[in-house]
Amino acid sequence: RFQLMLGKKVLLLPGTDHAAVATQARVEKKLIENGIKNQREELGRKKLLEKIYEYSEQSKKTILKQIRKIGTSADWSRLAYTFDEERSKAVNTVFKKMYDDGLVYRGYRVVNWSVKGQSTCSDDELVHIERDAKLYTFKYSKDFPFSIATTRPETKLGDTAVAVNPKDERYKKYIGQTFTIKDFGQVGHSIILKVIADEHVEIDFGTGALGVTPAHSSVDFEMYECQKAKNNPIDLIQVIGIDGCMMQKAGESYAHLSVKEAREKFVKWLEKEELLESVEDIKQNVGTSDRFGDVVEALPMTQWFVDVNKEIPRKGKTLKQLMREAVSSGDVDIVPERFIKVYFNWIDNLRDWCISRQIWWGHQIPVYYCKGACQSVVSLEPIDMCPTCGKNIEQDPDTLDTWFSSGLWTFSTLGWPDEEKFEKMKIFHPTSFMQMGHEILFFWMARMILMSKYILDEVPFKKVYIHGMLRDKDGQKFSKSLGNGIDPLDVIEKYGTDALRWSLIGGVSPGNDSRFYLEKVEGARNFANKLWNVARFIIGKIDTDIKIDIEIPQTKLLQTNGFLKN
């Protein structure tokens, strides 16, 4: 509104996000409360999607009503939604372009798996919490030359190697050797362990020797890939399934047990065989699903990924390099500055982005598989027949990570991929200013930079203001499960819109969390009343007979295509 009054070209574009995982998780929880426990099986895809759509539309109406009421000066004629037809077209177009450029691939890798949600999660979706744990130190057998330490002994049934630091003098002589452990853990078969060197193994942690379980650790899976590249392969044995229970490969005596039950049984066996050397109480950080709340399992699966390390055809750079370049060059200015270091640290540790989800609410992956075993087809439009052999074809059942579509927001809302529409709105890209909470720095800001640099060869915005999270008066996150949410419409009804707005920005510093309490709103209302009374006093003292000449800039504003143009 302020920039518009200065006579500038202005577009504040309103929109809503389909929030795939969060929305489906919320609806499924509600269905469980209503007695429908296996929603996907009992309702099927079509009926469950109808339930989610109904909830989503109601939620959208509530959000938009709140935004309007708080006085947002947006161009409501351009209201967009990440799941509408235009945005869906943009999503499919970008997916196909990435696929054609070799940046999107379907591969077998270790991913984060939520047993409760029955879906994958990206690394950024994990919430790490500290909890009490035990560190178990033991030997694989009495004649094994050294000990290892682990917090998850049940996964050791799937060990295929032992990694040591090549600089560790204690273990140098064992590197390259292979050991066969007969009937380890009473699994009914032998396990084969190869001693490998890896410079990332911490010499001072535990015993300095790490049992390698490629199927149940992303770090160990990278060791597995590295050894394969060196033509020194190690095995990959999956012992935990998608239901969170032990699999047949864990051995007959462990199959179908829960992880907890398997751990207890395995530790008892170690004690019985006098292989357990110590059990130490420690604090451990574990990754949990941000939406389903369970501790995720690292499982090997065939999923869709975005390759962030592959050189992009015709650009000569990787997606990681494009994201780093956007900020290091100064094209994107991040405020406060401390988040620049956070952003670069994230890029340096970024792995390939898992974009496929096993939930049903979201953009279904536009890949089709022929029942006649022809090559898979990526299509922008729905198809039901194979273009090669004419046989039936079925679409990949998975959906895309919601941030894949949100990452396109700055240009998909301006008409892209329709070149004619986008050209008319191109004046607003890159946009001048974007603001967001620090909790979605990687989810949204980084993805928008990635997508815009890749598709348009330009940054999506010039300045980013990172604000903190608004918490309740006790410092907790606002949460439906905690029941501490506050409807802004109720606050406005009692104190007024200006009071609410001032209470949210008064005394807030960039990037830092703030607390919300009604006493603050009440103080803001009193302040607004003082301003109002001061204004009334001054106006009342003005002699209306005095004429004042004021020079007004000659600014002509024209209403064009739903936005104001100078």
XYZ file of N, CA and C in Angstrom, residues 10-11 13 75 78 410-411 413-416 418-430 560-563 565:
87
model
N 2.918 -1.897 -8.576
C 2.818 -2.747 -7.386
C 1.935 -3.962 -7.644
N 2.415 -5.109 -7.188
C 1.577 -6.311 -7.194
C 1.840 -7.093 -5.918
N 0.488 -10.379 -4.578
C -0.317 -11.472 -5.103
C -0.686 -12.454 -3.993
N -3.985 -7.873 -4.623
C -4.797 -7.882 -5.836
C -5.570 -9.200 -5.846
N -6.149 -11.844 -8.712
C -5.097 -12.778 -9.140
C -4.854 -13.870 -8.091
N 6.894 -17.883 -7.561
C 7.145 -16.518 -8.040
C 6.854 -16.346 -9.523
N 6.952 -17.433 -10.317
C 6.665 -17.266 -11.747
C 5.449 -18.055 -12.229
N 2.678 -18.064 -10.731
C 1.546 -17.177 -10.459
C 1.484 -15.995 -11.431
N 2.533 -15.841 -12.254
C 2.563 -14.748 -13.231
C 2.293 -15.248 -14.647
N 1.758 -16.472 -14.744
C 1.341 -16.980 -16.049
C 2.212 -18.050 -16.665
N 3.467 -18.234 -16.173
C 4.339 -19.269 -16.722
C 3.706 -20.645 -16.497
N 2.790 -20.336 -19.816
C 2.202 -19.641 -20.956
C 3.040 -18.385 -21.227
N 3.839 -18.425 -22.280
C 4.786 -17.347 -22.559
C 4.106 -15.996 -22.755
N 2.936 -16.005 -23.417
C 2.224 -14.746 -23.676
C 1.749 -14.105 -22.370
N 1.176 -14.924 -21.482
C 0.705 -14.413 -20.186
C 1.883 -13.938 -19.338
N 2.960 -14.738 -19.348
C 4.111 -14.413 -18.516
C 4.784 -13.127 -18.975
N 4.826 -12.899 -20.299
C 5.455 -11.701 -20.839
C 4.761 -10.434 -20.348
N 3.438 -10.505 -20.217
C 2.665 -9.349 -19.748
C 2.954 -9.022 -18.288
N 3.302 -10.056 -17.522
C 3.532 -9.884 -16.085
C 5.018 -9.898 -15.723
N 5.879 -10.037 -16.729
C 7.315 -10.211 -16.496
C 7.925 -9.058 -15.709
N 7.278 -7.903 -15.771
C 7.781 -6.728 -15.049
C 7.869 -6.971 -13.546
N 7.084 -7.939 -13.054
C 7.071 -8.226 -11.616
C 7.993 -9.386 -11.234
N 8.883 -9.798 -12.179
C 9.829 -10.875 -11.850
C 11.230 -10.472 -12.266
N 12.238 -10.545 -11.388
C 12.097 -10.963 -9.994
C 11.339 -9.923 -9.172
N -4.978 -2.348 -14.973
C -4.671 -3.169 -16.138
C -4.527 -4.625 -15.740
N -5.345 -5.466 -16.299
C -5.271 -6.914 -16.042
C -5.274 -7.253 -14.561
N -6.035 -6.499 -13.787
C -6.181 -6.847 -12.378
C -5.100 -6.308 -11.469
N -4.077 -5.586 -12.020
C -3.081 -5.004 -11.134
C -2.877 -3.540 -11.506
N -0.846 -0.344 -12.548
C 0.358 -0.095 -13.316
C 0.574 1.403 -13.471
